[in-house]
Tab-separated table of C-alpha atoms in Angstrom:
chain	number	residue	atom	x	y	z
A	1	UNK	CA	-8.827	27.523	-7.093
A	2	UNK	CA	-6.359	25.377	-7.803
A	3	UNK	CA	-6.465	21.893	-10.074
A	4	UNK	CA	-7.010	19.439	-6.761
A	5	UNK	CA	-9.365	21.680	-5.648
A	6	UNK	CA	-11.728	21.590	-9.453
A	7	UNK	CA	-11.157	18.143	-9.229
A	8	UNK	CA	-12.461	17.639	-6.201
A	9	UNK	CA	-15.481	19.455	-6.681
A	10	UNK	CA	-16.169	18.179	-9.875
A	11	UNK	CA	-15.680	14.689	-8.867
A	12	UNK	CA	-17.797	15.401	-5.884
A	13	UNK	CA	-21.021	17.468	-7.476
A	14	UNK	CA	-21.054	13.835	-10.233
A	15	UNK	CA	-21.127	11.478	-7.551
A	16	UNK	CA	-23.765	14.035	-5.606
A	17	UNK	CA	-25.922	14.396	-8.987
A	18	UNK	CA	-25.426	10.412	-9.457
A	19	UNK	CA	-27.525	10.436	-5.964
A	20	UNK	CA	-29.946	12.200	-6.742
A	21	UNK	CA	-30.778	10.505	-10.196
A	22	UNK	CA	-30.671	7.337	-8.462
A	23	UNK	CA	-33.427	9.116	-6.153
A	24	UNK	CA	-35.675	10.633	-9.145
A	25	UNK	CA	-35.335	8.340	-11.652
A	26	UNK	CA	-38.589	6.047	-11.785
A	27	UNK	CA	-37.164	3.028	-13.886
A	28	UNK	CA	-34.274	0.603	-11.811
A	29	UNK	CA	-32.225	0.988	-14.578
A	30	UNK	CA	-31.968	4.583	-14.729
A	31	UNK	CA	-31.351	4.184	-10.668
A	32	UNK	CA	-28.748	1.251	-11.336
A	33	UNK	CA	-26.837	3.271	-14.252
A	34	UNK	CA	-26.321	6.387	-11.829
A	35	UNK	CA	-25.256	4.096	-9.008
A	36	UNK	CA	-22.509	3.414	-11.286
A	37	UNK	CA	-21.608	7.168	-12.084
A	38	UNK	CA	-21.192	7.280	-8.207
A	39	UNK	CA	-18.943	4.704	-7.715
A	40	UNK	CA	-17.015	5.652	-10.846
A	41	UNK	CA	-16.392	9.478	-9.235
A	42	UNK	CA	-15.787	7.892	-5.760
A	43	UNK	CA	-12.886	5.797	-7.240
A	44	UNK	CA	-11.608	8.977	-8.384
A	45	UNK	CA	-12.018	10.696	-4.939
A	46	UNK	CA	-9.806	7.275	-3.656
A	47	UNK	CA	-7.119	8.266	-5.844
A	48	UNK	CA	-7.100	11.736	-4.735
A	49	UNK	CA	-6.848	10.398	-1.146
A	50	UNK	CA	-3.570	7.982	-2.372
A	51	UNK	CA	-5.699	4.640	-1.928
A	52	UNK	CA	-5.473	3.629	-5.653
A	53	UNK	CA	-5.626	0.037	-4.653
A	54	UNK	CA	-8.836	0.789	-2.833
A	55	UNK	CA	-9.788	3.165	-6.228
A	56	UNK	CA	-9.184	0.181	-8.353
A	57	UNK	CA	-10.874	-2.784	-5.914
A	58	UNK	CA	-14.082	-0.093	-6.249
A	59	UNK	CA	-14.206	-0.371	-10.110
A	60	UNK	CA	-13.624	-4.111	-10.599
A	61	UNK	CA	-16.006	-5.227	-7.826
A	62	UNK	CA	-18.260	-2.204	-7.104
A	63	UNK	CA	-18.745	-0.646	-10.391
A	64	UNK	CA	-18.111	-4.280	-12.072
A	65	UNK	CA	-19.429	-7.497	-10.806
A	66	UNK	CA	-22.159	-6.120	-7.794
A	67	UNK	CA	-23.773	-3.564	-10.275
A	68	UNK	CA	-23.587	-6.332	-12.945
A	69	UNK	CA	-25.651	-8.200	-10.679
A	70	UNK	CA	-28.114	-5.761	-9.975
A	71	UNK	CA	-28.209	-5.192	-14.189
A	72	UNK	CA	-28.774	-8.797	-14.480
A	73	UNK	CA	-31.759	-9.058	-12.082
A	74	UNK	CA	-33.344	-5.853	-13.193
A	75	UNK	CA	-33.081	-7.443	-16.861
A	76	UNK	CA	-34.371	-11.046	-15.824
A	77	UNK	CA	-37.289	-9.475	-13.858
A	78	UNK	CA	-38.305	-6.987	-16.402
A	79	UNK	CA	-38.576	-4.079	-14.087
A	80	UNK	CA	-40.489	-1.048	-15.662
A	81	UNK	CA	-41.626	2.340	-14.113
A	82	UNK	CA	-41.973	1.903	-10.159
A	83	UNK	CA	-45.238	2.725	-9.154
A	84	UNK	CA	-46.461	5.664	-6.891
A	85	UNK	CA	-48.106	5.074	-3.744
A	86	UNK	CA	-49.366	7.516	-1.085
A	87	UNK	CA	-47.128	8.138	1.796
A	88	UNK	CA	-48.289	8.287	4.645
A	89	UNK	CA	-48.900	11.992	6.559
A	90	UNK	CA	-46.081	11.222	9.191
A	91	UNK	CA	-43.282	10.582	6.468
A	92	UNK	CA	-44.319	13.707	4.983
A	93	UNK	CA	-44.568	15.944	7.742
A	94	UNK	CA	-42.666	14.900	10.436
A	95	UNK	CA	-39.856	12.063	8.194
A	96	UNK	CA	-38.461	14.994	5.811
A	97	UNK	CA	-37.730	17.876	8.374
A	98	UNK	CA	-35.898	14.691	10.664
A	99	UNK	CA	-34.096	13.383	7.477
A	100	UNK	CA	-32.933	17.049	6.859
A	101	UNK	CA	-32.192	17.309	10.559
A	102	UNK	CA	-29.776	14.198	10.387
A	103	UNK	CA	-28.057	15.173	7.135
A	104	UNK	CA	-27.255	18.433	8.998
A	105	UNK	CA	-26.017	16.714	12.457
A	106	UNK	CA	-24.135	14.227	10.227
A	107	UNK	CA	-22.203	17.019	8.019
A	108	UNK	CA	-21.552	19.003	10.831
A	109	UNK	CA	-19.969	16.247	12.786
A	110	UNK	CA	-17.977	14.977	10.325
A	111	UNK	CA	-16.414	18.466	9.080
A	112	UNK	CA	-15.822	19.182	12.924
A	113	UNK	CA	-14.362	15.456	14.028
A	114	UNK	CA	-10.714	16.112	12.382
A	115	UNK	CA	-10.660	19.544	14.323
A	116	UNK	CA	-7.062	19.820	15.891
A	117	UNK	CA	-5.929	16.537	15.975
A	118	UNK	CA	-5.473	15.431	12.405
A	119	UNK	CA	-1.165	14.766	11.896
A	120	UNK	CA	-1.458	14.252	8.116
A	121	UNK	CA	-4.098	16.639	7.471
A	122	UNK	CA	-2.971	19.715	5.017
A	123	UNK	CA	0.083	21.022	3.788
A	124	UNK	CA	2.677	18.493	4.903
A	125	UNK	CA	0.032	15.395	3.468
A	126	UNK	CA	0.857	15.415	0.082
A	127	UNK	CA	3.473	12.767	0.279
A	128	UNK	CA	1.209	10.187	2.026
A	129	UNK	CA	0.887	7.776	-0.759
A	130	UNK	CA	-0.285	4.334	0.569
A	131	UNK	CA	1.621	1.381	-1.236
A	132	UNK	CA	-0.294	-1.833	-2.076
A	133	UNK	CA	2.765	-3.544	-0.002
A	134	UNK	CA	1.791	-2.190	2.699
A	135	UNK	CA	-1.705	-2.691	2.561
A	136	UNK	CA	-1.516	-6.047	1.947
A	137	UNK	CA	0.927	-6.814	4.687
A	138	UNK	CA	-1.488	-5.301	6.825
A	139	UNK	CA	-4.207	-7.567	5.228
A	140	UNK	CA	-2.460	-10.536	5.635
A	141	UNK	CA	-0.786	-10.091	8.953
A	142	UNK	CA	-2.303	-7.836	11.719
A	143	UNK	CA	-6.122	-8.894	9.812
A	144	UNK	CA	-5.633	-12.132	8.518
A	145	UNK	CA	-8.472	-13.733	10.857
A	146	UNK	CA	-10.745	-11.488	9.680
A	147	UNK	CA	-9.572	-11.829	5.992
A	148	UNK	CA	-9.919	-15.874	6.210
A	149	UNK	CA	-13.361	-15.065	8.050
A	150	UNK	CA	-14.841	-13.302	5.503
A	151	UNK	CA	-14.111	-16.223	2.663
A	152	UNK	CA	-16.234	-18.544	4.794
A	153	UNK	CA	-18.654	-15.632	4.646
A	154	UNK	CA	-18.782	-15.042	0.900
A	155	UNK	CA	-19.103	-19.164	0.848
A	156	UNK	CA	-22.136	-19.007	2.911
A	157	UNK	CA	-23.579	-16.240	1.050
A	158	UNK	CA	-23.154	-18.108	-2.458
A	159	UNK	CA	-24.645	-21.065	-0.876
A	160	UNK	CA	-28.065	-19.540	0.104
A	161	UNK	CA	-28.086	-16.991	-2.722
A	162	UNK	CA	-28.211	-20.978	-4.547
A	163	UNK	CA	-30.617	-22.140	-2.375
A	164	UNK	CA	-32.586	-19.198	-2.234
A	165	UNK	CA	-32.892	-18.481	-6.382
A	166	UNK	CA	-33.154	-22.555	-6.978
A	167	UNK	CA	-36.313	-23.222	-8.258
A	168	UNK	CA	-37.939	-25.662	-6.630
A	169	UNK	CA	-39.681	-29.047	-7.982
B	1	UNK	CA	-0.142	23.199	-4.697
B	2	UNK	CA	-2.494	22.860	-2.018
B	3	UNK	CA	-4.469	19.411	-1.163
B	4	UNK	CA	-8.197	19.483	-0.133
B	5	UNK	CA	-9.055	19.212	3.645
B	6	UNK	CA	-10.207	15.795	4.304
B	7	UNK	CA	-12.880	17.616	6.418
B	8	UNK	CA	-14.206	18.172	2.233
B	9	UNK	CA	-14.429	14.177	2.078
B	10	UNK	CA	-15.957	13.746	5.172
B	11	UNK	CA	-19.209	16.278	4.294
B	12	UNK	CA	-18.993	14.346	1.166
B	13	UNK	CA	-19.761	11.507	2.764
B	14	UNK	CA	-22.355	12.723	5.243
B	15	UNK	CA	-24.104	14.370	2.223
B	16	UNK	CA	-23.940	10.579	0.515
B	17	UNK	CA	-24.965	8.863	3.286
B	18	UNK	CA	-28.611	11.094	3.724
B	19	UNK	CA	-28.933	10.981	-0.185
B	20	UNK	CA	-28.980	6.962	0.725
B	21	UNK	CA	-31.062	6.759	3.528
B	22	UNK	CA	-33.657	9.128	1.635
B	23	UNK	CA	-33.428	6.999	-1.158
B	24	UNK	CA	-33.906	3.911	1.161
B	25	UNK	CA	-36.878	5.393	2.428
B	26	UNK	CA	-38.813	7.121	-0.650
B	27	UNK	CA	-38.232	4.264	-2.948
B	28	UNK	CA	-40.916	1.393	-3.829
B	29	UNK	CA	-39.032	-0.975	-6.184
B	30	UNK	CA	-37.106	-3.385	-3.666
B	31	UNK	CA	-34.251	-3.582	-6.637
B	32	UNK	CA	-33.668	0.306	-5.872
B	33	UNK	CA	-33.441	0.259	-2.099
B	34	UNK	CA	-30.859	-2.856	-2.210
B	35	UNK	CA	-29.194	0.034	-4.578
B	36	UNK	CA	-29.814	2.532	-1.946
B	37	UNK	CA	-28.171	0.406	0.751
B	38	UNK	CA	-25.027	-0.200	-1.664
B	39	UNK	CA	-25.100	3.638	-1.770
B	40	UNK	CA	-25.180	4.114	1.637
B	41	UNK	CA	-22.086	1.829	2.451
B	42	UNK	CA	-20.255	3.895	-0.435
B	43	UNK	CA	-20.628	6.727	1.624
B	44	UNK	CA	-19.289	4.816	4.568
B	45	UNK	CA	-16.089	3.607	2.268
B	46	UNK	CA	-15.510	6.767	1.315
B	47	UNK	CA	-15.597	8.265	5.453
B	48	UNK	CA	-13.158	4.978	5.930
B	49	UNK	CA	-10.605	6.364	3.364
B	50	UNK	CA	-10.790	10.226	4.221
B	51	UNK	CA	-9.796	8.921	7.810
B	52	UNK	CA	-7.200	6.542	6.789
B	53	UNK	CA	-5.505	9.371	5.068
B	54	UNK	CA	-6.135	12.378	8.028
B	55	UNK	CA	-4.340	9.798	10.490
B	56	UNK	CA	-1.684	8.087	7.785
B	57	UNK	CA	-2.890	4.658	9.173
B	58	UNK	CA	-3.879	1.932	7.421
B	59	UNK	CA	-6.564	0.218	9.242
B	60	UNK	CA	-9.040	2.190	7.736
B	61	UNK	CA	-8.465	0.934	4.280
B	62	UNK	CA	-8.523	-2.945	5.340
B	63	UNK	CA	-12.138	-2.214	6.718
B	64	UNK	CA	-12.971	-0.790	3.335
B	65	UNK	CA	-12.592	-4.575	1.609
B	66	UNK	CA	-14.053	-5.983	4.322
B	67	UNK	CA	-17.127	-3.421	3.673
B	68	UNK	CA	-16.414	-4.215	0.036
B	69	UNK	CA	-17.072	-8.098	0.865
B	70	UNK	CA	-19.986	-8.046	2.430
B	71	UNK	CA	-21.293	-6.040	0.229
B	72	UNK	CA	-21.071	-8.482	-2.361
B	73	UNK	CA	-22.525	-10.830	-0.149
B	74	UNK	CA	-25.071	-9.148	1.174
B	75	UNK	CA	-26.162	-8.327	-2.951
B	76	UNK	CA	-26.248	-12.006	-3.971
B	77	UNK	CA	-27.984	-13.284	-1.350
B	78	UNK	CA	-30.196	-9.866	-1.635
B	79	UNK	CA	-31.130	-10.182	-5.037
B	80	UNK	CA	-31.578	-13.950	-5.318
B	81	UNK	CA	-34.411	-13.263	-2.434
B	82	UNK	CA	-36.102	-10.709	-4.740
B	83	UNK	CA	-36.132	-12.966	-7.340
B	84	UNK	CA	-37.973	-15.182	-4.812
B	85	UNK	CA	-40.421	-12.589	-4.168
B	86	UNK	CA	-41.154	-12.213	-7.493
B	87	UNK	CA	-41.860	-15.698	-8.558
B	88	UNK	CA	-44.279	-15.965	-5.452
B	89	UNK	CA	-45.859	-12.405	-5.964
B	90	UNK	CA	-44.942	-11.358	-9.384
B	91	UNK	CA	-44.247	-7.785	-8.312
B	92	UNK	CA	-41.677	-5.486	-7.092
B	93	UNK	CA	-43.052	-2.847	-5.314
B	94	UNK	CA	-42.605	-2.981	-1.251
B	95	UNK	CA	-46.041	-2.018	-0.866
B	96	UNK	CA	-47.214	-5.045	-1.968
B	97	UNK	CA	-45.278	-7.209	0.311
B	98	UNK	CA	-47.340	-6.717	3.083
B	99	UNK	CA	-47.656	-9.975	4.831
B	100	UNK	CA	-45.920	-9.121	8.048
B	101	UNK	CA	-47.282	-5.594	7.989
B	102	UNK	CA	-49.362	-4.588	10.738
């Protein structure tokens, strides 16, 4: 075992426990608080993949302003213990083996999709650090219709998240 | 020193992803599934970067802001519609927000 391996694994079995907290815990906030453990060990998974503009975008925005958010409403609404209702028979008997069935199909596909055609993966990767230049020359050249695109979009979406939460007279 | 297989990542991600969608489906506050889709697209990011860096291309990490973006969008406009909910039905459980159930 050697350090990027530990790392790895201990990065990945928080962001994994952080899951399943957000999955058993029965107040939002409890759910909301590990949401933020798994995008904190994620960023560090970024960095160990050489994206440590992507690792840092994750904390301001992910970890920082969206979770705020979802703090902020949970506070305003006052959202205590989630209440238990019955499920019905189907999602019990046939929903869990299917989930289970996906999770399966959707590991094994992914560990198998790199299988001999992957350049940069192993040994001779460790050098393949990704410069914010670059990135952002990307960004702005070869995607900057896209990029302006996506401002209109977050203009729409503060627009009806306005018109949406505006009380009305 | 050897590096992890990004093959690691990508299980990682898969395992993420179903933690998400179970979430999205066993959950009754609508605060938590909004969290559950956020998880879900984490999972996705995270795919996005392991296959950015197993092909040394960079396309892969401009689709992870774009994911980032909407995102964010898709939150606010999320959460100010929950608040809406709530002032009209003064609850959070999806149970109760049956009107267009059959």
């Amino acid at each position: 075992m050697t350090l990027p391996f530990i790392l790895f694994f201990v990065l990945a079995l928080t962001a994994i426990g952080g899951a399943l907290l957000l999955i058993l815990a029965r107040e939002p906030i409890h759910s909301a608080l590990s949401l933020i453990l798994v995008m904190m060990s994620l960023a560090g998974l970024y960095l160990m993949l050489g994206a440590e503009f992507v690792a840092a975008v994750q904390i301001i925005v992910y970890a920082g302003a969206i979770m705020v958010l979802f703090v902020f409403v949970i506070m305003l609404l006052n959202a205590g213990v989630e209440e238990r209702t019955e499920y019905s028979k189907i999602a019990k008997y046939v929903g869990i083996p299917l989930g289970l069935l996906l999770l399966l199909d959707l590991a094994h596909g992914m560990a198998h999709s790199l299988m001999g055609r992957a350049p940069a993966n192993g040994a001779g990767s460790a050098n393949v650090m990704v410069s914010t230049r670059d990135l952002s020359l990307q960004l702005f050249q070869k995607y900057l219709f896209p990029f302006e695109a996506t401002s209109i979009l977050i203009l729409i979406a503060i627009l009806g998240a306005l018109v949406l939460a505006k009380r009305d007279e | 020193m050897s590096v992890v297989p990004v093959s690691y990542y990508l299980v990682l991600s898969a395992i993420l992803f179903g933690l998400g969608v179970v979430a999205f489906v066993f959950k009754r506050n609508i605060i938590t599934i909004l969290m559950a889709i956020e998880l879900m697209l984490n999972a996705v990011n995270l795919a996005f970067v392991a296959f950015a860096r197993a092909w040394a291309q960079l396309d892969g990490l401009v689709f992870v802001f774009f994911v980032i973006v909407v995102a964010a969008a898709e939150a606010a406009v999320g959460l100010a519609i929950v608040i809406r909910i709530y002032q009209n039905r003064q609850t959070l459980n999806i149970e109760r927000v049956n009107l267009l159930k059959f």
